Short mmCIF file of C-alpha atoms in Angstrom, two decimals:
data_model
loop_
_atom_site.label_atom_id
_atom_site.label_comp_id
_atom_site.label_asym_id
_atom_site.label_seq_id
_atom_site.Cartn_x
_atom_site.Cartn_y
_atom_site.Cartn_z
CA UNK R 610 28.15 -3.75 4.18
CA UNK R 611 25.23 -1.62 3.06
CA UNK R 612 22.85 -3.61 0.88
CA UNK R 613 20.71 -1.66 -1.57
CA UNK R 614 18.52 -3.85 -3.77
CA UNK R 615 16.34 -2.85 -6.71
CA UNK R 616 13.64 -4.90 -8.39
CA UNK R 617 12.88 -5.83 -11.00
CA UNK R 618 16.22 -5.80 -12.77
CA UNK R 619 14.51 -4.97 -16.06
CA UNK R 620 11.04 -4.19 -17.30
CA UNK R 621 9.41 -3.98 -20.72
CA UNK R 622 6.10 -2.13 -20.98
CA UNK R 623 3.89 -0.72 -23.72
CA UNK R 624 3.47 3.01 -24.26
CA UNK R 625 0.72 4.25 -21.97
CA UNK R 626 1.21 1.59 -19.29
CA UNK R 627 1.86 2.68 -15.74
CA UNK R 628 4.67 0.96 -13.91
CA UNK R 629 6.54 0.92 -10.63
CA UNK R 630 9.84 -0.32 -9.23
CA UNK R 631 11.14 -1.02 -5.76
CA UNK R 632 14.29 0.01 -3.89
CA UNK R 633 15.08 -1.81 -0.63
CA UNK R 634 17.63 -0.46 1.81
CA UNK R 635 18.69 -0.90 5.47
CA UNK R 636 16.00 0.35 7.86
CA UNK R 637 18.57 1.49 10.43
CA UNK R 638 20.75 4.61 10.30
CA UNK R 639 18.64 6.13 7.51
CA UNK R 640 19.77 9.56 6.32
CA UNK R 641 18.50 9.99 2.74
CA UNK R 642 17.32 8.09 -0.31
CA UNK R 643 18.03 9.33 -3.84
CA UNK R 644 16.49 8.41 -7.19
CA UNK R 645 18.31 8.99 -10.49
CA UNK R 646 17.44 8.50 -14.13
CA UNK R 647 20.23 7.26 -16.39
CA UNK R 648 19.86 7.29 -20.16
CA UNK R 649 22.23 5.31 -22.36
CA UNK R 650 25.45 7.20 -23.20
CA UNK R 651 24.62 9.96 -20.73
CA UNK R 652 25.31 10.63 -17.05
CA UNK R 653 22.83 9.92 -14.25
CA UNK R 654 20.44 12.79 -13.53
CA UNK R 655 18.74 13.33 -10.19
CA UNK R 656 15.00 12.79 -9.87
CA UNK R 657 14.37 12.98 -6.12
CA UNK R 658 16.13 13.26 -2.78
CA UNK R 659 13.94 11.96 0.05
CA UNK R 660 14.73 12.31 3.73
CA UNK R 661 11.54 11.83 5.79
CA UNK R 662 9.48 8.71 6.42
CA UNK R 663 6.25 9.00 4.45
CA UNK R 664 7.75 11.44 1.96
CA UNK R 665 6.06 11.58 -1.43
CA UNK R 666 7.69 13.45 -4.30
CA UNK R 667 6.40 14.10 -7.81
CA UNK R 668 7.97 15.34 -11.04
CA UNK R 669 5.59 15.29 -13.98
CA UNK R 670 4.45 11.70 -14.51
CA UNK R 671 7.06 10.31 -12.12
CA UNK R 672 6.51 10.02 -8.39
CA UNK R 673 8.19 8.31 -5.45
CA UNK R 674 7.26 7.24 -1.94
CA UNK R 675 9.46 6.45 1.04
CA UNK R 676 9.08 4.09 4.01
CA UNK R 677 12.17 4.35 6.21
CA UNK R 678 10.79 2.11 8.98
CA UNK R 679 10.56 -0.91 6.69
CA UNK R 680 13.36 0.16 4.36
CA UNK R 681 11.79 0.58 0.93
CA UNK R 682 10.95 3.20 -1.66
CA UNK R 683 8.73 2.93 -4.72
CA UNK R 684 9.15 4.82 -7.98
CA UNK R 685 6.01 5.14 -10.11
CA UNK R 686 5.73 6.19 -13.75
CA UNK R 687 2.23 7.01 -14.95
CA UNK R 688 1.44 6.57 -18.64
CA UNK R 689 4.93 5.49 -19.74
CA UNK R 690 6.35 7.07 -22.88
CA UNK R 691 9.23 5.82 -25.07
CA UNK R 692 11.38 8.70 -23.78
CA UNK R 693 11.04 7.22 -20.26
CA UNK R 694 13.24 4.33 -21.41
CA UNK R 695 16.28 4.47 -19.13
CA UNK R 696 17.87 2.85 -16.11
CA UNK R 697 16.48 4.09 -12.81
CA UNK R 698 18.89 4.04 -9.88
CA UNK R 699 18.27 4.47 -6.19
CA UNK R 700 20.99 5.36 -3.70
CA UNK R 701 21.02 5.09 0.10
CA UNK R 702 22.82 7.51 2.39
CA UNK R 703 23.50 6.13 5.85
CA UNK R 704 23.61 8.50 8.82
CA UNK R 705 26.83 7.00 10.16
CA UNK R 706 28.94 7.33 7.01
CA UNK R 707 29.38 9.83 4.21
CA UNK R 708 28.80 7.14 1.62
CA UNK R 709 26.03 7.21 -0.96
CA UNK R 710 25.56 3.57 -2.03
CA UNK R 711 23.70 2.75 -5.24
CA UNK R 712 21.49 -0.17 -6.11
CA UNK R 713 22.04 -2.05 -9.35
CA UNK R 714 19.22 -0.23 -11.12
CA UNK R 715 16.01 -1.12 -12.93
CA UNK R 716 16.19 -0.84 -16.72
CA UNK R 717 12.90 0.24 -18.27
CA UNK R 718 12.10 -0.23 -21.95
CA UNK R 719 8.91 1.42 -23.22
CA UNK R 720 7.68 0.15 -26.58
CA UNK R 721 5.73 2.52 -28.83
CA UNK Y 403 28.51 26.96 -16.06
CA UNK Y 404 30.59 23.82 -16.74
CA UNK Y 405 29.41 21.75 -13.74
CA UNK Y 406 31.53 18.62 -13.23
CA UNK Y 407 34.27 18.12 -15.83
CA UNK Y 408 36.12 14.84 -16.25
CA UNK Y 409 39.19 14.26 -18.38
CA UNK Y 410 40.09 12.30 -20.39
CA UNK Y 411 36.92 10.83 -21.92
CA UNK Y 412 38.70 7.71 -23.11
CA UNK Y 413 41.97 6.08 -22.11
CA UNK Y 414 43.75 2.84 -22.93
CA UNK Y 415 46.50 1.66 -20.56
CA UNK Y 416 48.77 -1.31 -20.43
CA UNK Y 417 48.93 -3.44 -17.30
CA UNK Y 418 51.25 -1.82 -14.78
CA UNK Y 419 51.01 1.71 -16.15
CA UNK Y 420 49.88 4.54 -13.94
CA UNK Y 421 47.58 7.43 -14.69
CA UNK Y 422 45.40 10.08 -13.11
CA UNK Y 423 41.75 10.68 -13.95
CA UNK Y 424 40.94 14.33 -13.49
CA UNK Y 425 37.73 15.72 -12.00
CA UNK Y 426 36.96 19.40 -11.50
CA UNK Y 427 33.77 21.19 -10.47
CA UNK Y 428 32.98 24.90 -10.55
CA UNK Y 429 29.94 24.85 -8.26
CA UNK Y 430 31.85 25.24 -4.98
CA UNK Y 431 30.62 21.82 -3.86
CA UNK Y 432 32.15 20.42 -0.68
CA UNK Y 433 31.28 16.78 -1.37
CA UNK Y 434 32.98 14.92 -4.24
CA UNK Y 435 33.11 11.24 -5.06
CA UNK Y 436 34.31 8.68 -7.59
CA UNK Y 437 32.25 5.74 -8.83
CA UNK Y 438 32.96 2.95 -11.27
CA UNK Y 439 30.30 1.39 -13.44
CA UNK Y 440 30.55 -2.21 -14.58
CA UNK Y 441 27.91 -4.28 -16.39
CA UNK Y 442 25.39 -5.72 -13.94
CA UNK Y 443 27.08 -4.01 -10.98
CA UNK Y 444 25.50 -0.56 -10.96
CA UNK Y 445 27.63 2.29 -9.61
CA UNK Y 446 30.18 1.34 -6.96
CA UNK Y 447 31.78 3.97 -4.74
CA UNK Y 448 35.58 4.08 -4.89
CA UNK Y 449 36.52 7.10 -2.73
CA UNK Y 450 34.79 10.22 -1.53
CA UNK Y 451 35.64 13.55 0.08
CA UNK Y 452 33.53 15.80 2.31
CA UNK Y 453 35.86 18.78 1.87
CA UNK Y 454 39.37 19.94 1.03
CA UNK Y 455 41.95 17.86 2.89
CA UNK Y 456 39.47 15.10 3.81
CA UNK Y 457 39.09 11.82 1.92
CA UNK Y 458 37.67 8.40 2.80
CA UNK Y 459 37.30 4.99 1.25
CA UNK Y 460 34.18 3.74 -0.45
CA UNK Y 461 33.11 0.19 -1.34
CA UNK Y 462 35.95 -0.66 -3.75
CA UNK Y 463 39.02 1.49 -2.89
CA UNK Y 464 41.82 -1.02 -3.57
CA UNK Y 465 44.15 0.01 -6.39
CA UNK Y 466 43.08 3.65 -6.30
CA UNK Y 467 44.37 6.75 -4.50
CA UNK Y 468 42.77 10.17 -4.16
CA UNK Y 469 43.66 13.54 -2.73
CA UNK Y 470 41.69 16.77 -2.23
CA UNK Y 471 44.00 19.74 -2.03
CA UNK Y 472 41.38 22.20 -3.31
CA UNK Y 473 37.59 22.40 -3.21
CA UNK Y 474 37.43 22.27 -7.01
CA UNK Y 475 39.58 19.23 -7.85
CA UNK Y 476 39.38 15.56 -6.89
CA UNK Y 477 41.80 13.46 -9.01
CA UNK Y 478 41.74 9.66 -8.97
CA UNK Y 479 45.09 7.89 -9.34
CA UNK Y 480 45.70 4.38 -10.59
CA UNK Y 481 49.22 3.51 -9.44
CA UNK Y 482 49.60 0.21 -11.34
CA UNK Y 483 46.71 -0.47 -13.68
CA UNK Y 484 45.19 -3.95 -13.83
CA UNK Y 485 42.70 -5.42 -16.35
CA UNK Y 486 40.16 -5.59 -13.49
CA UNK Y 487 40.15 -1.79 -13.50
CA UNK Y 488 38.69 -1.67 -17.00
CA UNK Y 489 35.48 0.27 -16.39
CA UNK Y 490 33.65 3.53 -16.84
CA UNK Y 491 34.50 6.01 -14.10
CA UNK Y 492 32.17 8.77 -12.94
CA UNK Y 493 33.00 11.72 -10.74
CA UNK Y 494 30.11 13.34 -8.85
CA UNK Y 495 29.69 16.27 -6.48
CA UNK Y 496 27.03 17.81 -4.26
CA UNK Y 497 26.56 20.70 -1.89
CA UNK Y 498 26.63 20.06 0.95
CA UNK Y 499 26.96 16.33 1.77
CA UNK Y 500 24.22 14.47 -0.14
CA UNK Y 501 21.56 14.34 2.56
CA UNK Y 502 19.42 17.06 1.00
CA UNK Y 503 21.23 17.66 -2.28
CA UNK Y 504 21.49 15.38 -5.31
CA UNK Y 505 24.76 14.36 -6.92
CA UNK Y 506 25.87 16.14 -10.09
CA UNK Y 507 27.75 13.74 -12.36
CA UNK Y 508 30.51 14.28 -14.87
CA UNK Y 509 30.31 12.70 -18.32
CA UNK Y 510 32.48 9.74 -17.41
CA UNK Y 511 35.89 8.35 -18.39
CA UNK Y 512 36.00 5.04 -20.23
CA UNK Y 513 39.19 3.21 -19.24
CA UNK Y 514 40.51 0.04 -20.86
CA UNK Y 515 43.46 -1.81 -19.37
CA UNK Y 516 45.07 -4.39 -21.65
#
């Protein structure tokens, strides 16, 4: 069983705060780690696909880091805005299966 | 460019009925998958396919069948619906297998089984 854990489960911040969440995954058989943004009543949209230990990716105010040896990834949002309110999902792709397994998500609420 | 199209958007079934959730993509993606989303459970993988003629089970395959006769289509069949299958179902695809490419999701099918 592939265990993908995200923390915290939910987060409330004020507009302008910076925040970060964690995704933990198995440190063996690593193939790829995905991050998605999921707004209410919409479909998940991809943020990053990360494949190499030490990878850092950035998209506007959102960035992510990857540590495959210890099995974690961080997602950072700098200067949160109300439109950043969404659920952020990570997904782990093991090298010995074709499965992309999702964590339970971190729900972010940004108050104006 | 339609992307990933799921039909229907909503469906109500009675226990024991059967139905097929349709998923089609026009991006020539080899990899397709079905997820279900339940409160507090995130997205759970039901079945996936790495190409036409090839399917495999995900985390929660029981009660569901799939086939992949063409690259474009990946239908999900419920043979005898149960209330536990009440959920929102998402189809997703990528090219190639999702090591370097993100998943593209359909808009979801909300299924209620009474």
